[in-house]
Tab-separated table of C-alpha atoms in Angstrom:
chain	number	residue	atom	x	y	z
A	1	MET	CA	104.635	17.100	84.395
A	2	LEU	CA	101.798	16.708	81.902
A	3	ARG	CA	102.465	18.334	78.517
A	4	VAL	CA	98.768	19.147	78.105
A	5	ILE	CA	98.470	21.362	81.199
A	6	VAL	CA	97.500	24.862	80.083
A	7	ASP	CA	97.541	26.396	83.567
A	8	LYS	CA	97.557	25.297	87.197
A	9	ALA	CA	97.194	27.157	90.471
A	10	ILE	CA	95.977	26.994	94.067
A	11	TYR	CA	93.287	29.450	95.146
A	12	ALA	CA	92.829	30.356	98.805
A	13	GLY	CA	90.800	33.267	100.178
A	14	GLY	CA	90.161	34.543	96.658
A	15	LYS	CA	93.866	34.740	95.797
A	16	ARG	CA	96.017	32.727	93.423
A	17	SER	CA	99.225	30.878	94.265
A	18	ASP	CA	101.217	29.268	91.477
A	19	ILE	CA	102.107	25.579	91.642
A	20	ASP	CA	105.854	25.189	91.330
A	21	GLY	CA	106.229	21.513	92.080
A	22	ASP	CA	104.317	18.393	91.192
A	23	ILE	CA	100.533	18.645	90.946
A	24	SER	CA	100.254	15.770	93.420
A	25	ASP	CA	101.843	18.001	96.060
A	26	ALA	CA	99.356	20.743	95.200
A	27	PHE	CA	96.400	18.396	95.693
A	28	ASP	CA	97.850	17.235	99.021
A	29	LEU	CA	98.254	20.848	100.128
A	30	ALA	CA	94.668	21.682	99.203
A	31	ARG	CA	93.369	18.677	101.164
A	32	ALA	CA	95.459	19.585	104.178
A	33	ASP	CA	94.434	23.243	104.174
A	34	GLY	CA	90.741	22.573	103.729
A	35	ASP	CA	89.997	26.154	102.718
A	36	CYS	CA	91.473	26.257	99.228
A	37	PHE	CA	91.163	24.452	95.920
A	38	VAL	CA	93.373	23.521	92.996
A	39	TRP	CA	92.413	24.369	89.417
A	40	ILE	CA	94.149	22.348	86.711
A	41	GLY	CA	93.398	23.242	83.080
A	42	LEU	CA	94.064	20.576	80.418
A	43	PHE	CA	93.820	20.750	76.629
A	44	GLU	CA	92.969	17.598	74.661
A	45	PRO	CA	94.795	15.036	76.834
A	46	ASP	CA	95.044	11.448	75.677
A	47	GLU	CA	94.302	8.506	77.941
A	48	GLU	CA	97.890	8.115	79.113
A	49	GLU	CA	98.301	11.821	79.859
A	50	PHE	CA	95.049	11.942	81.829
A	51	GLU	CA	95.932	8.873	83.868
A	52	LEU	CA	97.928	10.838	86.466
A	53	VAL	CA	95.027	13.198	87.217
A	54	LYS	CA	92.536	10.338	87.265
A	55	ASP	CA	94.597	8.321	89.746
A	56	GLU	CA	95.420	11.295	91.958
A	57	LEU	CA	91.784	12.411	92.299
A	58	ARG	CA	90.296	8.917	92.083
A	59	LEU	CA	88.015	9.955	89.246
A	60	HIS	CA	85.441	7.473	88.051
A	61	PRO	CA	86.700	5.519	84.998
A	62	LEU	CA	83.567	6.258	82.983
A	63	ALA	CA	83.867	10.001	83.570
A	64	ALA	CA	87.587	9.881	82.790
A	65	GLU	CA	86.851	8.023	79.550
A	66	ASP	CA	84.299	10.674	78.563
A	67	ALA	CA	86.796	13.444	79.287
A	68	VAL	CA	89.397	11.914	76.995
A	69	SER	CA	87.187	10.744	74.125
A	70	ALA	CA	84.865	13.805	74.094
A	71	HIS	CA	81.795	13.861	71.789
A	72	GLN	CA	79.396	13.958	74.742
A	73	ARG	CA	76.064	15.685	75.203
A	74	PRO	CA	75.874	18.536	77.733
A	75	LYS	CA	75.123	16.883	81.062
A	76	LEU	CA	75.703	16.891	84.809
A	77	GLU	CA	76.528	13.639	86.577
A	78	ARG	CA	77.629	12.766	90.102
A	79	TYR	CA	80.300	10.188	90.821
A	80	ASP	CA	80.686	9.802	94.605
A	81	ASP	CA	81.990	13.198	95.813
A	82	THR	CA	82.794	14.503	92.330
A	83	ILE	CA	80.527	16.429	89.964
A	84	PHE	CA	81.157	15.848	86.246
A	85	VAL	CA	79.800	18.499	83.865
A	86	VAL	CA	79.993	18.539	80.062
A	87	LEU	CA	79.531	21.775	78.097
A	88	LYS	CA	79.471	22.285	74.339
A	89	THR	CA	81.439	25.295	73.134
A	90	LEU	CA	80.632	27.211	69.946
A	91	ALA	CA	82.759	29.474	67.808
A	92	TYR	CA	81.633	31.284	64.647
A	93	LEU	CA	84.060	31.095	61.715
A	94	ASP	CA	83.837	34.287	59.643
A	95	GLU	CA	85.701	32.778	56.675
A	96	THR	CA	83.184	29.977	56.070
A	97	SER	CA	80.151	31.144	58.120
A	98	ASP	CA	80.292	27.772	59.899
A	99	ILE	CA	79.882	27.050	63.607
A	100	GLU	CA	82.770	25.162	65.167
A	101	VAL	CA	81.769	22.925	68.068
A	102	GLY	CA	84.088	21.990	70.928
A	103	GLU	CA	83.689	20.641	74.441
A	104	ILE	CA	84.693	21.481	77.990
A	105	MET	CA	84.557	18.780	80.668
A	106	ILE	CA	84.674	19.911	84.295
A	107	PHE	CA	85.443	17.732	87.295
A	108	LEU	CA	84.353	19.526	90.440
A	109	GLY	CA	85.254	18.378	93.938
A	110	ARG	CA	85.423	20.053	97.332
A	111	ASP	CA	89.040	21.074	96.906
A	112	PHE	CA	89.734	20.765	93.186
A	113	VAL	CA	88.563	21.675	89.710
A	114	VAL	CA	89.874	20.009	86.561
A	115	THR	CA	88.831	21.486	83.230
A	116	VAL	CA	89.445	19.482	80.062
A	117	ARG	CA	88.992	21.404	76.841
A	118	HIS	CA	88.558	19.941	73.350
A	119	GLY	CA	88.560	22.184	70.290
A	120	ALA	CA	90.110	25.569	69.636
A	121	GLY	CA	87.011	27.564	70.630
A	122	ASN	CA	86.391	29.114	74.038
A	123	PRO	CA	89.888	29.219	75.587
A	124	LEU	CA	89.649	29.468	79.360
A	125	GLY	CA	92.535	31.886	79.904
A	126	PRO	CA	90.212	34.941	79.946
A	127	VAL	CA	87.855	33.109	82.332
A	128	ARG	CA	90.679	32.399	84.769
A	129	LYS	CA	91.903	35.998	84.538
A	130	HIS	CA	88.404	37.389	85.169
A	131	LEU	CA	87.985	35.130	88.197
A	132	GLU	CA	91.339	36.140	89.627
A	133	GLU	CA	90.231	39.768	89.345
A	134	SER	CA	87.073	38.917	91.336
A	135	PRO	CA	88.277	37.624	94.723
A	136	GLU	CA	84.791	37.873	96.225
A	137	LEU	CA	83.539	35.422	93.620
A	138	LEU	CA	86.560	33.149	94.051
A	139	LYS	CA	85.821	32.885	97.755
A	140	HIS	CA	82.864	30.677	96.850
A	141	GLY	CA	85.404	27.981	96.089
A	142	ALA	CA	85.512	25.505	93.258
A	143	ALA	CA	81.891	26.210	92.303
A	144	SER	CA	82.936	29.695	91.182
A	145	VAL	CA	85.003	28.119	88.397
A	146	LEU	CA	82.033	26.117	87.143
A	147	TYR	CA	79.923	29.286	87.152
A	148	ALA	CA	82.569	31.328	85.322
A	149	VAL	CA	83.030	28.677	82.631
A	150	CYS	CA	79.264	28.319	82.111
A	151	ASP	CA	78.899	32.084	81.933
A	152	GLU	CA	81.613	32.371	79.285
A	153	VAL	CA	80.180	29.532	77.210
A	154	VAL	CA	76.645	30.966	77.271
A	155	ASP	CA	77.941	34.455	76.424
A	156	ARG	CA	79.608	32.949	73.357
A	157	TYR	CA	76.273	31.349	72.462
A	158	GLY	CA	74.767	34.830	72.337
A	159	LEU	CA	77.499	36.087	70.003
A	160	VAL	CA	77.076	33.111	67.695
A	161	ALA	CA	73.283	33.583	67.679
A	162	HIS	CA	73.808	37.164	66.478
A	163	GLU	CA	76.090	35.999	63.650
A	164	VAL	CA	73.533	33.385	62.594
A	165	GLU	CA	70.851	36.078	62.509
A	166	VAL	CA	73.050	38.162	60.200
A	167	ASP	CA	73.448	35.144	57.884
A	168	ILE	CA	69.673	34.591	57.815
A	169	ILE	CA	69.069	38.236	56.887
A	170	GLY	CA	71.564	37.825	54.042
A	171	LEU	CA	69.718	34.737	52.804
A	172	GLU	CA	66.379	36.565	52.942
A	173	ARG	CA	67.756	39.320	50.754
A	174	ALA	CA	69.182	36.775	48.325
A	175	VAL	CA	65.861	34.937	48.086
A	176	PHE	CA	63.833	38.042	47.225
A	177	ASP	CA	66.484	39.634	45.017
A	178	PRO	CA	65.243	39.528	41.380
A	179	GLY	CA	67.416	37.253	39.293
A	180	ALA	CA	69.216	35.832	42.332
A	181	ARG	CA	70.928	32.445	42.194
A	182	ASP	CA	69.481	29.292	43.715
A	183	VAL	CA	70.348	29.434	47.447
A	184	THR	CA	68.575	26.218	48.487
A	185	ALA	CA	71.886	24.565	49.429
A	186	ASP	CA	72.880	27.613	51.501
A	187	ILE	CA	69.590	27.511	53.398
A	188	TYR	CA	69.957	23.815	54.198
A	189	SER	CA	73.565	24.354	55.262
A	190	LEU	CA	72.548	27.092	57.686
A	191	LYS	CA	69.691	24.939	58.992
A	192	ARG	CA	72.237	22.244	59.834
A	193	GLU	CA	74.316	24.816	61.709
A	194	VAL	CA	71.240	25.964	63.656
A	195	LEU	CA	70.349	22.364	64.565
A	196	GLU	CA	73.928	21.835	65.743
A	197	PHE	CA	73.579	25.040	67.766
A	198	ARG	CA	70.416	23.688	69.368
A	199	GLY	CA	72.160	20.412	70.168
A	200	ALA	CA	74.739	22.397	72.147
A	201	GLU	CA	72.544	24.813	74.074
A	202	ASP	CA	69.238	23.030	74.609
A	203	PRO	CA	70.523	20.120	76.789
A	204	LEU	CA	72.385	22.639	78.963
A	205	ILE	CA	69.104	24.147	80.202
A	206	PRO	CA	68.157	21.239	82.529
A	207	VAL	CA	71.753	21.148	83.806
A	208	LEU	CA	71.575	24.768	84.959
A	209	GLN	CA	68.041	24.267	86.261
A	210	GLU	CA	69.298	21.487	88.527
A	211	ILE	CA	71.856	23.874	90.004
A	212	VAL	CA	69.429	26.800	90.325
A	213	LYS	CA	66.896	24.589	92.113
A	214	GLY	CA	69.523	23.766	94.730
A	215	ARG	CA	69.924	20.111	93.821
A	216	VAL	CA	73.727	20.429	93.527
A	217	ALA	CA	74.962	21.087	97.056
A	218	GLU	CA	78.465	22.062	95.884
A	219	CYS	CA	76.993	25.094	94.089
A	220	GLY	CA	74.722	26.249	96.915
A	221	GLY	CA	76.555	29.539	97.448
A	222	THR	CA	76.521	30.450	93.753
A	223	ARG	CA	72.889	29.747	92.849
A	224	GLU	CA	72.158	33.433	92.160
A	225	TYR	CA	75.039	33.547	89.690
A	226	PHE	CA	73.816	30.428	87.921
A	227	ARG	CA	70.294	31.869	87.782
A	228	ASP	CA	71.675	34.781	85.738
A	229	VAL	CA	73.427	32.355	83.377
A	230	LEU	CA	70.196	30.363	82.993
A	231	ASP	CA	68.269	33.525	82.092
A	232	HIS	CA	70.784	34.299	79.344
A	233	LEU	CA	70.656	30.726	78.092
A	234	LEU	CA	66.858	30.775	77.881
A	235	GLN	CA	67.078	33.945	75.804
A	236	VAL	CA	69.518	32.242	73.445
A	237	ASP	CA	67.245	29.192	73.280
A	238	GLY	CA	64.379	31.420	72.189
A	239	GLN	CA	66.596	32.996	69.516
A	240	VAL	CA	67.617	29.586	68.178
A	241	ASP	CA	63.959	28.510	67.949
A	242	ALA	CA	63.133	31.747	66.125
A	243	HIS	CA	66.064	31.246	63.743
A	244	ASN	CA	64.905	27.731	62.917
A	245	GLU	CA	61.346	28.887	62.231
A	246	LEU	CA	62.588	31.809	60.135
A	247	LEU	CA	64.775	29.496	58.073
A	248	ASN	CA	61.765	27.259	57.453
A	249	SER	CA	59.853	30.303	56.205
A	250	VAL	CA	62.770	31.432	54.032
A	251	LEU	CA	63.057	27.951	52.522
A	252	THR	CA	59.300	27.799	51.829
A	253	ALA	CA	59.365	31.220	50.170
A	254	HIS	CA	62.434	30.320	48.149
A	255	LEU	CA	60.918	27.073	46.864
A	256	ALA	CA	57.687	28.891	46.002
A	257	LEU	CA	59.601	31.529	44.038
A	258	LEU	CA	61.607	28.820	42.281
A	259	GLY	CA	58.361	27.043	41.363
A	260	LYS	CA	56.902	30.298	40.076
A	261	GLN	CA	59.985	30.965	37.986
A	262	GLN	CA	59.891	27.443	36.581
A	263	ASN	CA	56.205	27.882	35.671
A	264	GLU	CA	56.990	31.139	33.916
A	265	ASP	CA	59.807	29.495	31.997
A	266	MET	CA	57.558	26.600	30.966
A	267	ARG	CA	54.869	29.000	29.751
A	268	LYS	CA	57.384	30.907	27.664
A	269	ILE	CA	58.731	27.684	26.181
A	270	SER	CA	55.194	26.453	25.425
A	271	SER	CA	54.234	29.810	23.869
A	272	TRP	CA	57.195	29.895	21.510
A	273	ALA	CA	56.580	26.234	20.656
A	274	ALA	CA	52.982	27.103	19.679
A	275	ILE	CA	54.126	29.997	17.494
A	276	ILE	CA	56.823	27.945	15.787
A	277	ALA	CA	54.324	25.131	15.181
A	278	VAL	CA	52.406	27.306	12.659
A	279	PRO	CA	55.133	27.689	9.980
A	280	THR	CA	56.295	24.154	10.741
A	281	ALA	CA	52.843	22.700	10.018
A	282	ILE	CA	52.315	24.704	6.827
A	283	ALA	CA	55.811	23.990	5.538
A	284	GLY	CA	55.261	20.322	6.339
A	285	ILE	CA	52.116	20.191	4.222
A	286	TYR	CA	53.822	21.730	1.200
A	287	GLY	CA	56.851	19.540	1.729
A	288	MET	CA	54.785	16.397	1.029
A	289	ASN	CA	54.810	17.162	-2.758
A	290	PHE	CA	51.284	15.992	-3.622
A	291	VAL	CA	50.519	16.041	-7.373
A	292	HIS	CA	47.095	17.659	-7.065
A	293	MET	CA	47.878	20.850	-5.126
A	294	PRO	CA	46.281	23.628	-7.281
A	295	GLU	CA	47.757	26.492	-5.228
A	296	LEU	CA	51.223	25.427	-6.326
A	297	LYS	CA	50.458	26.895	-9.757
A	298	TRP	CA	49.078	30.179	-8.409
A	299	THR	CA	51.140	33.260	-9.237
A	300	PHE	CA	50.693	34.673	-5.752
A	301	GLY	CA	50.692	31.327	-3.908
A	302	TYR	CA	54.094	31.731	-2.236
A	303	PRO	CA	53.590	35.304	-0.909
A	304	LEU	CA	50.082	34.375	0.291
A	305	VAL	CA	51.445	31.460	2.306
A	306	ILE	CA	54.158	33.704	3.823
A	307	ILE	CA	51.536	36.307	4.749
A	308	LEU	CA	49.316	33.576	6.248
A	309	ILE	CA	52.199	32.272	8.368
A	310	ALA	CA	53.143	35.767	9.559
A	311	SER	CA	49.515	36.675	10.354
A	312	ILE	CA	48.787	33.560	12.400
A	313	SER	CA	52.130	33.773	14.209
A	314	GLY	CA	51.615	37.484	14.962
A	315	PHE	CA	48.096	36.844	16.249
A	316	LEU	CA	49.345	34.086	18.561
A	317	TYR	CA	52.182	36.275	19.837
A	318	ARG	CA	49.838	39.174	20.693
A	319	ARG	CA	47.369	36.925	22.483
A	320	LEU	CA	50.043	35.112	24.488
A	321	HIS	CA	51.787	38.365	25.367
A	322	LYS	CA	48.506	39.892	26.506
A	323	ASN	CA	47.864	36.903	28.764
A	324	GLY	CA	51.297	37.219	30.342
A	325	TRP	CA	52.793	34.103	28.813
A	326	LEU	CA	55.418	36.057	26.880
């Protein structure tokens, strides 16, 4: 028995029957009955562990390789009588505000479904339980599993989109908070997460559209269900586009405010440099020790020079302060 099997069962007439023996016997039973299907759930199998399933169901080597290696784009492909679907799963990590990406590969045949999950996000236990509590949906056969998995994945997209929106609002507040720190790196980090989000959900749209348009015969009885999933996905797609545009605006505003702050700092530095230049210039002249400097012998020469320095410096300070440079 494979160590990576999370769950396995036979479904007939909307009801579950556990598989006690070898999975090969279960597949043979499903083929003989003709009105049931087997659902095998696997978690991160390696090539050797997946070999038994591949040989038993005669899965295409390329699809089997994709299922083991993962890192695929969302897609729907047909290999003879088997449909191969790849979904990207998303999970929001509260501790780091990152989006964790995983994958679910689904092999769909007339009398079997094999789900291969990579990554800790989106466990399929709740999906299986929900399906088993909906016998009318299960009666649609193996296609009901594909629908239920897609529905769960897209619902998670909506939750993640909400969390991303909360993060963007936090960044907006940080940008316009007086004296706030530089959050440029945070903005770019969130933009990368949003682009990764788009890479997961956007390619799934044409996959669902193929099913909704009736181009996948195996899902003919569940098209209305898939249409609902597609509607939700399009809403999420619009949210992701809006998030990306909003982040662009936040970044532009942040850079503009940083530039303004830098200009203000440069003006203050230049203003103080101009004020300090006055006593520096006068002191420099008297520090040259020329022989013929008549004011050196004046009784009030020193206090007059101090008054001159203070007057010019005070005049410069008032003018620069009035102009908003200080």
